[in-house]
Short mmCIF file of C-alpha atoms in Angstrom, two decimals:
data_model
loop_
_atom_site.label_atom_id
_atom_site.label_comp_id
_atom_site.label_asym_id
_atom_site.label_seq_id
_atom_site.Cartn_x
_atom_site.Cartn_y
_atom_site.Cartn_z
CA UNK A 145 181.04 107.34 -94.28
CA UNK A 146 180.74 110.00 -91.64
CA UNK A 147 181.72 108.84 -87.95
CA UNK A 148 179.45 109.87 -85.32
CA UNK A 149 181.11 110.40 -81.73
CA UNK A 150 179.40 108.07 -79.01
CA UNK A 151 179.99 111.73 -76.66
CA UNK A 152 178.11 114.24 -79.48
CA UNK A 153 175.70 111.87 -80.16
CA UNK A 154 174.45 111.28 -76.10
CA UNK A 155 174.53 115.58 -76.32
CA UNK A 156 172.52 115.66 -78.86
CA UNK A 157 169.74 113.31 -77.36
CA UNK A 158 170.32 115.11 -74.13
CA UNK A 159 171.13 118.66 -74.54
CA UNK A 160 173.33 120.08 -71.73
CA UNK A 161 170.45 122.13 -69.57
CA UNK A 162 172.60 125.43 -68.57
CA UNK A 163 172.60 126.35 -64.54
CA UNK A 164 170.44 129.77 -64.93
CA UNK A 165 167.77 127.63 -66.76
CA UNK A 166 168.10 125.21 -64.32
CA UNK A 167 168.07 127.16 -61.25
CA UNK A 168 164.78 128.93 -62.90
CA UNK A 169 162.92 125.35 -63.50
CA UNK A 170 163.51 124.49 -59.76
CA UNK A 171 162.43 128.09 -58.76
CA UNK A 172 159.00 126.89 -61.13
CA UNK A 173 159.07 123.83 -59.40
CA UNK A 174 159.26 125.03 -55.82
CA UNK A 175 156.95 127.80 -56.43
CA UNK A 176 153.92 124.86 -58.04
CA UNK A 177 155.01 122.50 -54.91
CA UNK A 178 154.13 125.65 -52.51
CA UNK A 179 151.16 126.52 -54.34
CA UNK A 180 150.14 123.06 -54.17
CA UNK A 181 150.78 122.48 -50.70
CA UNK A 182 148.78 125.58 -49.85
CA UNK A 183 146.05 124.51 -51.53
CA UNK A 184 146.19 120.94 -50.23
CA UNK A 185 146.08 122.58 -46.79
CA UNK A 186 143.73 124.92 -47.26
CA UNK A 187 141.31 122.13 -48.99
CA UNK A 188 141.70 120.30 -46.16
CA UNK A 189 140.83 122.90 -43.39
CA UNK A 190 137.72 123.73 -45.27
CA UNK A 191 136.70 120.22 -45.41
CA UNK A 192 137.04 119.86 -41.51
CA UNK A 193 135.60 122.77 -40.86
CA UNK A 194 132.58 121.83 -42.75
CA UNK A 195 132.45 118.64 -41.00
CA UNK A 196 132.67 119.85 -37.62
CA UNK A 197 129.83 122.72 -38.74
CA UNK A 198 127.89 119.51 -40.11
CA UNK A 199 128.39 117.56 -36.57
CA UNK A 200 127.35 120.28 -35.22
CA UNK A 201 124.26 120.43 -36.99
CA UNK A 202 123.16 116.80 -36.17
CA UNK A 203 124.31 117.59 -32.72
CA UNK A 204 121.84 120.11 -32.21
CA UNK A 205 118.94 118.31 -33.85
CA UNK A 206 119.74 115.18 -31.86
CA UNK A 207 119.17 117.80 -28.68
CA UNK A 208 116.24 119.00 -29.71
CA UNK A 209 114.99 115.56 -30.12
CA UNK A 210 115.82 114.65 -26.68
CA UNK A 211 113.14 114.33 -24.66
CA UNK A 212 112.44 116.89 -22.31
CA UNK A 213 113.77 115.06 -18.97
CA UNK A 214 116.95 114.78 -20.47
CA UNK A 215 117.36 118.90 -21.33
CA UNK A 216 116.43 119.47 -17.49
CA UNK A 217 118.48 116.85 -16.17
CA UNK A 218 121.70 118.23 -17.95
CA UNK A 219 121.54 121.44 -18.48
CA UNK A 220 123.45 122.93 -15.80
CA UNK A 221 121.89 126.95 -16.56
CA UNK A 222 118.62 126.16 -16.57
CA UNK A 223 116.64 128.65 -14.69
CA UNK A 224 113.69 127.08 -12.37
CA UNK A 225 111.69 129.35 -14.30
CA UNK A 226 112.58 127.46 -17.84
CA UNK A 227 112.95 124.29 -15.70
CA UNK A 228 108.99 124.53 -14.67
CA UNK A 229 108.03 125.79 -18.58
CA UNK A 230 109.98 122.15 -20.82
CA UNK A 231 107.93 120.19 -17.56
CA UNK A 232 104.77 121.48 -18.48
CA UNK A 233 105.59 120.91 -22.48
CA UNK A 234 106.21 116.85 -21.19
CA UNK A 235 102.68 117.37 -19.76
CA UNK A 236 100.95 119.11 -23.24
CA UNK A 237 101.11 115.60 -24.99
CA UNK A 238 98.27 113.72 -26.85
CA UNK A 239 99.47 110.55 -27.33
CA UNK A 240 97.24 107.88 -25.66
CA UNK A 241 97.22 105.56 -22.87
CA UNK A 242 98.72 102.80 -25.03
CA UNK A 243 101.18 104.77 -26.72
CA UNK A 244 102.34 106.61 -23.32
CA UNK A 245 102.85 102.96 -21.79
CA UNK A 246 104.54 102.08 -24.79
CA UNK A 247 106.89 105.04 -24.66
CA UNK A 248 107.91 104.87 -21.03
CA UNK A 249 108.46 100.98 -21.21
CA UNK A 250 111.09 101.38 -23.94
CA UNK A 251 113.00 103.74 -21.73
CA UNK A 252 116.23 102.68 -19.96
CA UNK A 253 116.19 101.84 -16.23
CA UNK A 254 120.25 101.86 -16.45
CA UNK A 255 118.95 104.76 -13.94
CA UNK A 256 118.48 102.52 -11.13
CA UNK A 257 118.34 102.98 -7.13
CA UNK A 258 122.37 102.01 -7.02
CA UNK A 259 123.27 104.81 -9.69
CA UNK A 260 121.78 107.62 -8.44
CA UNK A 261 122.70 107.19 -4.66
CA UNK A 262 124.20 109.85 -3.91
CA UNK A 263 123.15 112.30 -6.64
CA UNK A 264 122.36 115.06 -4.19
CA UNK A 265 125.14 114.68 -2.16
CA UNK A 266 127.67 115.93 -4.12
CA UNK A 267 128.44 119.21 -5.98
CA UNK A 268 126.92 118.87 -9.06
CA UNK A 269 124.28 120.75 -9.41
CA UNK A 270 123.50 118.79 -12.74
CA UNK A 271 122.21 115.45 -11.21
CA UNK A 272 119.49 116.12 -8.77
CA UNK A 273 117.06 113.47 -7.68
CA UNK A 274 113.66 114.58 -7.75
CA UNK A 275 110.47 113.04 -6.04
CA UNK A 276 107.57 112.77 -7.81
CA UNK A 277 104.18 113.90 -6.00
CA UNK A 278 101.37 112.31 -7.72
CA UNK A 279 97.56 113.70 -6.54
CA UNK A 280 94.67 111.49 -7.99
CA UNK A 281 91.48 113.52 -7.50
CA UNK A 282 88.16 114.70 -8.90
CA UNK A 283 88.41 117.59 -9.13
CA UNK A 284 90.44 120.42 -6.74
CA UNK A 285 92.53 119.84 -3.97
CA UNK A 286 91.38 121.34 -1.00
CA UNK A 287 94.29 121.45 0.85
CA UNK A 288 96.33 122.76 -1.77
CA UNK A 289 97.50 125.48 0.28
CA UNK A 290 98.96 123.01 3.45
CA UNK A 291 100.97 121.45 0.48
CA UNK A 292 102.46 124.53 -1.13
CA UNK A 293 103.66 126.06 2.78
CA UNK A 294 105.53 121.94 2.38
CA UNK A 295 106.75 122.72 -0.85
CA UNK A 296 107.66 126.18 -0.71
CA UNK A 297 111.72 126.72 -0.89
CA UNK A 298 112.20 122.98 -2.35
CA UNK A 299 111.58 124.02 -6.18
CA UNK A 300 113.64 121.48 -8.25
CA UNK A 301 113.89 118.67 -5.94
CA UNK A 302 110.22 117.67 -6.71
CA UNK A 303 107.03 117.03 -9.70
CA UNK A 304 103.60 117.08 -9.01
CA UNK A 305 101.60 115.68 -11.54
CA UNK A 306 97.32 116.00 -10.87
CA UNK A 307 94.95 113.56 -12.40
CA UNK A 308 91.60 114.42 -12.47
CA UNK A 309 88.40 114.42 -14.52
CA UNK A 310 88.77 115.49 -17.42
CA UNK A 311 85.91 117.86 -17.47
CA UNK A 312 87.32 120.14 -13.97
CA UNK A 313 88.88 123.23 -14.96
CA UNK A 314 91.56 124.34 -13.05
CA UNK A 315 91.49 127.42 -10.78
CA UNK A 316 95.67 127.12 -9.08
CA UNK A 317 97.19 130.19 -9.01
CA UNK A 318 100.45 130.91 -10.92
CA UNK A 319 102.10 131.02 -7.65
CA UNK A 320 100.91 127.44 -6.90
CA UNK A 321 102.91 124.53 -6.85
CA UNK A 322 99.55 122.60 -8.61
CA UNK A 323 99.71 125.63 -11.10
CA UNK A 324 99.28 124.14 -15.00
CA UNK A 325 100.44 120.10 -13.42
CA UNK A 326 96.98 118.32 -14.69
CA UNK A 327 98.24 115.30 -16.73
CA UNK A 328 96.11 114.22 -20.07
CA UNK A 329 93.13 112.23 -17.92
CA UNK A 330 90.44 110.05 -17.74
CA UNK A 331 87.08 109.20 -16.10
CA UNK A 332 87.73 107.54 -12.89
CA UNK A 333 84.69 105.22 -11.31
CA UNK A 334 85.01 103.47 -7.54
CA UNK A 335 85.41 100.58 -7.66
CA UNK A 336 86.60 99.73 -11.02
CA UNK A 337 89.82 98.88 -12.88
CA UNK A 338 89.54 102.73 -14.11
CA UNK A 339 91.38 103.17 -10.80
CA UNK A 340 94.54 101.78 -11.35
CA UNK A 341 94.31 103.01 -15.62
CA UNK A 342 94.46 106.26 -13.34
CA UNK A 343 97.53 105.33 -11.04
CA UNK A 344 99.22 103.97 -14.03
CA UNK A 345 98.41 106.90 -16.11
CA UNK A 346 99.87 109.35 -13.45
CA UNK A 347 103.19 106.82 -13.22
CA UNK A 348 103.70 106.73 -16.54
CA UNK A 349 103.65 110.72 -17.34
CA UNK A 350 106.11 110.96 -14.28
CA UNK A 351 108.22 108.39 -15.86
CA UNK A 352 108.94 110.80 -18.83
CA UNK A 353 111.11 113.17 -16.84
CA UNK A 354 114.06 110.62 -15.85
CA UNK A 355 115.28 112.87 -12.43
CA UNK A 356 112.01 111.93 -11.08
CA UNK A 357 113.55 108.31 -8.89
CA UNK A 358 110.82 108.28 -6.48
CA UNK A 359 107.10 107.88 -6.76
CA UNK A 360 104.32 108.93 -4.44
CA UNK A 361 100.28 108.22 -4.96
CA UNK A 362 98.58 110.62 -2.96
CA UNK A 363 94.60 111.82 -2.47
CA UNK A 364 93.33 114.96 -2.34
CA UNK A 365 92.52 114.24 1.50
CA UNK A 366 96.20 113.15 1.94
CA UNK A 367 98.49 115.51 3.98
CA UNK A 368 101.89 115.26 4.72
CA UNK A 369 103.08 114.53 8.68
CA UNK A 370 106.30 115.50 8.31
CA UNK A 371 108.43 119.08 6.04
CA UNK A 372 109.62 118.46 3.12
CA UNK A 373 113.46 117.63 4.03
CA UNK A 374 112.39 115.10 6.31
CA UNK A 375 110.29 112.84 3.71
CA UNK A 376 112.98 113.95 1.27
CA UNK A 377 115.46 112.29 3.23
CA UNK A 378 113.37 109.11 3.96
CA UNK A 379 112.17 108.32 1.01
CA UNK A 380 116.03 108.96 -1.14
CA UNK A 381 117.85 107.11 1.72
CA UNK A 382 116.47 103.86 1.08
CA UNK A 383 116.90 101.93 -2.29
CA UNK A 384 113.28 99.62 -1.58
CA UNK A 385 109.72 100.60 -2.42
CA UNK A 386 106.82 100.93 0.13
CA UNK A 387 103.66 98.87 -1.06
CA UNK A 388 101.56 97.20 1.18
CA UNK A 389 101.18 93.59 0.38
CA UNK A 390 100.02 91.33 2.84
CA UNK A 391 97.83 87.50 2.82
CA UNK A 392 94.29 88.48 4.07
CA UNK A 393 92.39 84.73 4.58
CA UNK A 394 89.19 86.77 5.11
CA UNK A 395 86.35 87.53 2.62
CA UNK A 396 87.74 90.38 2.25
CA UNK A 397 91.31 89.57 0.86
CA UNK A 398 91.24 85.67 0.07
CA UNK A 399 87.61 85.88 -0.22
CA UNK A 400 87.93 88.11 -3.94
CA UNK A 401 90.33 85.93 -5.49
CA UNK A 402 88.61 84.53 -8.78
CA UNK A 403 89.82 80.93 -9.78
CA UNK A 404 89.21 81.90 -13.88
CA UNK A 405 93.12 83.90 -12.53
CA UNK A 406 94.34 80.67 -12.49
CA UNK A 407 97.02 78.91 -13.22
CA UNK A 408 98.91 82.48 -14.11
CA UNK A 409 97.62 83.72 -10.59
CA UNK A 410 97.42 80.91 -7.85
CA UNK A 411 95.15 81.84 -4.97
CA UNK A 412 98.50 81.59 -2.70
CA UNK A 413 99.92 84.59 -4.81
CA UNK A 414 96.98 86.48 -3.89
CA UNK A 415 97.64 89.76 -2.48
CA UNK A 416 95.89 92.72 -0.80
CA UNK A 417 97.30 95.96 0.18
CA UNK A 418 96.57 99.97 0.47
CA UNK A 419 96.33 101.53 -3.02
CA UNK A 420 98.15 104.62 -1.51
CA UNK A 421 102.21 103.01 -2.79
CA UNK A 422 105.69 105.05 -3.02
CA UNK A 423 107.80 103.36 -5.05
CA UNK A 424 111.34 103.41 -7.13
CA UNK A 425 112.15 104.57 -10.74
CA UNK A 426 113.03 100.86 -10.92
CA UNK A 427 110.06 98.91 -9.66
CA UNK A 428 107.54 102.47 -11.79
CA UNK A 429 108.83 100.69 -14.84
CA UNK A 430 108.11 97.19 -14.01
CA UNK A 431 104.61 98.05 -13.16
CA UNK A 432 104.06 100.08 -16.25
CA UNK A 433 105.16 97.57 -18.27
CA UNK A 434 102.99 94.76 -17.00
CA UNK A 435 100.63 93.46 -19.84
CA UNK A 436 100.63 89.78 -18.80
CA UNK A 437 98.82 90.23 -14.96
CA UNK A 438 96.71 93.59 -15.93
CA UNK A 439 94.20 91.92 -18.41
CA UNK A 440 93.86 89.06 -16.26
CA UNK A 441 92.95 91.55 -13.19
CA UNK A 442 90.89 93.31 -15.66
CA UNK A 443 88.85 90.51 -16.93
CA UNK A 444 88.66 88.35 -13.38
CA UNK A 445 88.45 91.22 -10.76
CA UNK A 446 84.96 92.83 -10.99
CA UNK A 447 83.72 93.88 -7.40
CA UNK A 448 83.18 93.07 -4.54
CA UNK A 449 87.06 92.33 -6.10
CA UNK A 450 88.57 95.73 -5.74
CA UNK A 451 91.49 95.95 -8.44
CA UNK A 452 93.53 99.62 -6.70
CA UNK A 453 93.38 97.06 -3.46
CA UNK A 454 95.37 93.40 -5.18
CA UNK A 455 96.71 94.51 -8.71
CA UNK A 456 99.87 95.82 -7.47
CA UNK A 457 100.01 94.35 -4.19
CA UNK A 458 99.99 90.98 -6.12
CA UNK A 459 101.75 92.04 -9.05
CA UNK A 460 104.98 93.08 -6.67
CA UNK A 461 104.63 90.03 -4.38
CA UNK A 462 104.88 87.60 -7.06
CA UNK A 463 107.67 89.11 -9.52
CA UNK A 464 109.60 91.61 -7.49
CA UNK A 465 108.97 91.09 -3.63
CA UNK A 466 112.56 91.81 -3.25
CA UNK A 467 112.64 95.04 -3.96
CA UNK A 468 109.18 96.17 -1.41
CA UNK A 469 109.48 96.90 2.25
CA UNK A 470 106.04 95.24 2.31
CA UNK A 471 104.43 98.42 4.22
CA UNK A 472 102.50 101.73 2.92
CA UNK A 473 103.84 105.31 4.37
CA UNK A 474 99.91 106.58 4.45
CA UNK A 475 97.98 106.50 7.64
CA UNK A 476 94.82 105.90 7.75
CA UNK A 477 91.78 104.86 10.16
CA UNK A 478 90.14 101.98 9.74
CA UNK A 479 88.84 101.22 13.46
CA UNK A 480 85.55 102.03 11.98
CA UNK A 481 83.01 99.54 10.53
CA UNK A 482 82.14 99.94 6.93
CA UNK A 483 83.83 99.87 3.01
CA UNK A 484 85.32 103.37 3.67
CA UNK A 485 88.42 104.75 6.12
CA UNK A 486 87.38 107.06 8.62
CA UNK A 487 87.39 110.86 7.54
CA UNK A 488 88.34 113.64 10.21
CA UNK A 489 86.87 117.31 10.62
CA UNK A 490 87.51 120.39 12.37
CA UNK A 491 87.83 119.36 16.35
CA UNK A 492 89.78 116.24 15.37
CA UNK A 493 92.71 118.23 14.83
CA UNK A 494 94.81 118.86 17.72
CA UNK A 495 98.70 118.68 18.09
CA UNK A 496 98.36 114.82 20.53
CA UNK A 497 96.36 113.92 17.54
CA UNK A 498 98.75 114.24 14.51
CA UNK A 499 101.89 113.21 16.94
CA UNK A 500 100.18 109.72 17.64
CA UNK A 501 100.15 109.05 14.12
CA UNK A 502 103.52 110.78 13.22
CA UNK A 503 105.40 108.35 16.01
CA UNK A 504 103.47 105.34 15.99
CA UNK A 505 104.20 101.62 16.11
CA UNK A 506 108.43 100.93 15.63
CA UNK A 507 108.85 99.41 12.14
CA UNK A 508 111.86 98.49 10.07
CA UNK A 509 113.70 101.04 7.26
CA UNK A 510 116.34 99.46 5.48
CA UNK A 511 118.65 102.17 4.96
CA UNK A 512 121.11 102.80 1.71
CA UNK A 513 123.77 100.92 2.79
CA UNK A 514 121.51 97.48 3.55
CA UNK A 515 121.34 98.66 7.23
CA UNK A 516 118.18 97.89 8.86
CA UNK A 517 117.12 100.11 11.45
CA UNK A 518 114.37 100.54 13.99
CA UNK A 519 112.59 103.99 13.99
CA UNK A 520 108.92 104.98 15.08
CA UNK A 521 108.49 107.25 11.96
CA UNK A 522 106.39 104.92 9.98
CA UNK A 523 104.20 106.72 7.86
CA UNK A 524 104.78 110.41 5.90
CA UNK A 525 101.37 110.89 5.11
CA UNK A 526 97.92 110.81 6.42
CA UNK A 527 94.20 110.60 4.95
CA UNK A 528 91.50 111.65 5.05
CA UNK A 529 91.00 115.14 6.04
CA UNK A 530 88.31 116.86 5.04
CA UNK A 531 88.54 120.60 3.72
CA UNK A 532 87.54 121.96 6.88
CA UNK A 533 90.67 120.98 8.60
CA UNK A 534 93.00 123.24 6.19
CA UNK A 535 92.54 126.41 8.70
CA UNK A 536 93.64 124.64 12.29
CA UNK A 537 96.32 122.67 9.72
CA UNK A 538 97.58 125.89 8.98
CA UNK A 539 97.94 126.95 12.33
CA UNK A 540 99.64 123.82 13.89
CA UNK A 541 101.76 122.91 10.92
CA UNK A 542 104.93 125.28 11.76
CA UNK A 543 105.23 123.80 14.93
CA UNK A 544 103.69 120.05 14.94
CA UNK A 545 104.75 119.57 11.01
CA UNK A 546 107.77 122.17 10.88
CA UNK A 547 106.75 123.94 7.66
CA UNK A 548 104.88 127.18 7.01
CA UNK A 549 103.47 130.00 7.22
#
């Protein structure tokens, strides 16, 4: 019987592993650890490389889905010359009425008077607060030059948007602020709800660009009383909207109401007011939005119920009186008998003439802060002045107006 030794037989199921074979295994085994370390690292570099490149992707198509408001807003090396060419892009659109109402209405209005206070008063050249000039006409302004000596120098703290038929052509030169700002139009008739489709239609388009925080419906016999800085200043220093809306027990205001309104408009909720508004970002959307009080205004308000004179008037009155000063910035004279304002030519034109309506009546402006104050600057703008007051305009306006030539 051969006897195994407990100590040969443990060598022979482990064999003693010599130190130079040893020392080359761990040399193997460093040299497989580096290799796969570098490749671990290497793996993983690529991989977040490719996801930042991918991020990067979707980052850029997100931008170029951004609407075109939000490319001039931010984009802090825009030229004014690329500035005026995405503006007139927001303008080449072919959706319809419904679907541009739609649109706007979905936007945010986190954009409201308290958040952009202040906007041009810092250094940031990023966050400007434009106001938004909108002309409803029939065809060409005819004092288009008065209103580019107002605008000239002030490029990027304004929009003008043009409704008017859609058959006109247009005839602005380049060097015209009106140049290329028709909006996508419709016919307009006196008289009709058409009016307000256009005042609505000219909101709404404005709406798309999201600097644009104030309003302002203007004719093409409209001219401004004031430069540019000055209305500027009065219209971004205040956070409420100027819309006429006032109780007229005549046959003229109270007289229109229709009783088939009621009980969604009671006759004491009837309003009437000057069609000629400046509003807020804020109270825009609120009006565009409006489904509820526009067909019933549609449907109940055929003349002599004029729907540009109680839609809105009403509309803000009942739902957001709050947020009106309850007056209209435009001028105009209605001393005369007879449906229509009074129109002025040539000799009417004189520097007592525009100061009486430039410093008129004292009237309250609540100021950004919720101070009220008194001032005799009550209305910006003025109608209606034929074409043949553009030349002694012209002339006055440096010193009366303090803009131009």
């Amino acid at each position: 019987m051969v006897i195994i030794d407990q100590k040969s037989k443990k060598e022979e199921e482990h064999p003693m592993i010599s130190k130079p074979l040893r020392l080359n295994l761990f040399v193997k085994g460093y040299n497989h650890l580096l290799t796969s370390f570098i490749f671990i690292t290497g793996f993983s570099i690529g991989l977040f490389l490719c996801l930042q490149l991918k991020d990067f992707h979707i980052s850029t198509m997100k931008t170029q889905q951004q609407p075109l408001w939000s490319t001039l807003l931010f984009n802090n090396t825009t030229s004014v010359e690329t500035e005026q060419e995405l503006q007139l892009q927001v303008l080449q659109h072919n959706m319809s009425d419904q679907e541009l109402f739609t649109r706007v209405s979905s936007l945010s209005s986190s954009l409201t008077s308290s958040s952009w206070f202040g906007w041009r008063h810092d250094n940031d050249e990023k966050r400007v607060v434009k106001v938004a000039f909108m002309f409803l006409t029939g065809g060409r302004l005819p004092l288009a030059s008065l209103w580019d000596k107002f605008f000239e120098g002030h490029e990027g703290f304004y929009s003008i948007y043009i409704h008017t038929h859609p058959s006109f052509k247009d005839y602005y030169p380049e060097t015209s602020a009106f140049y290329s700002r028709r909006i996508p139009s419709q016919p307009v008739y006196w008289g009709t709800s058409s009016m307000v489709d256009a005042e609505r239609r000219l909101l709404a388009n404005a709406l798309l660009d999201e600097s644009n925080q104030r309003f302002v419906l203007l004719s093409d016999s409209c001219i401004p009383l004031f430069n540019f800085t000055t209305i500027y200043d009065y219209l971004t220093d205040t956070n409420l909207s100027f819309i006429g809306s006032y109780d007229d027990p005549r046959k003229s205001g109270r007289g229109r109401y229709n009783p088939k309104m009621y009980p969604q408009i009671n006759i004491t909720h009837w309003r009437k007011g000057s069609q000629w508004f400046e509003t807020t970002r804020e109270l825009a959307l609120h009006i565009i939005s409006d489904t509820v009080y526009y067909k019933i205004f549609d449907q109940h308000c055929k003349p002599p119920c004029y729907m540009d004179e109680h839609y809105i008037p009403t509309l803000v009155h009942m739902l957001h009186g709050e947020m009106s000063s309850n007056r209209t910035l435009t001028w105009v004279d209605w001393s005369k008998a007879g449906p229509h304002p009074g129109r002025f030519i040539w000799p009417d034109i004189t520097d007592e003439f525009l100061n009486r309506i430039r410093f008129t009546d004292e009237c309250a402006y609540y100021g950004r802060d919720g101070e009220n104050i008194t001032t005799s600057k009550c209305f910006l703008f003025a109608r209606k002045f034929t074409k043949e007051t553009l030349e002694p305009l012209l002339r006055i306006s440096p010193v009366v107006l303090g803009f131009g030539p």
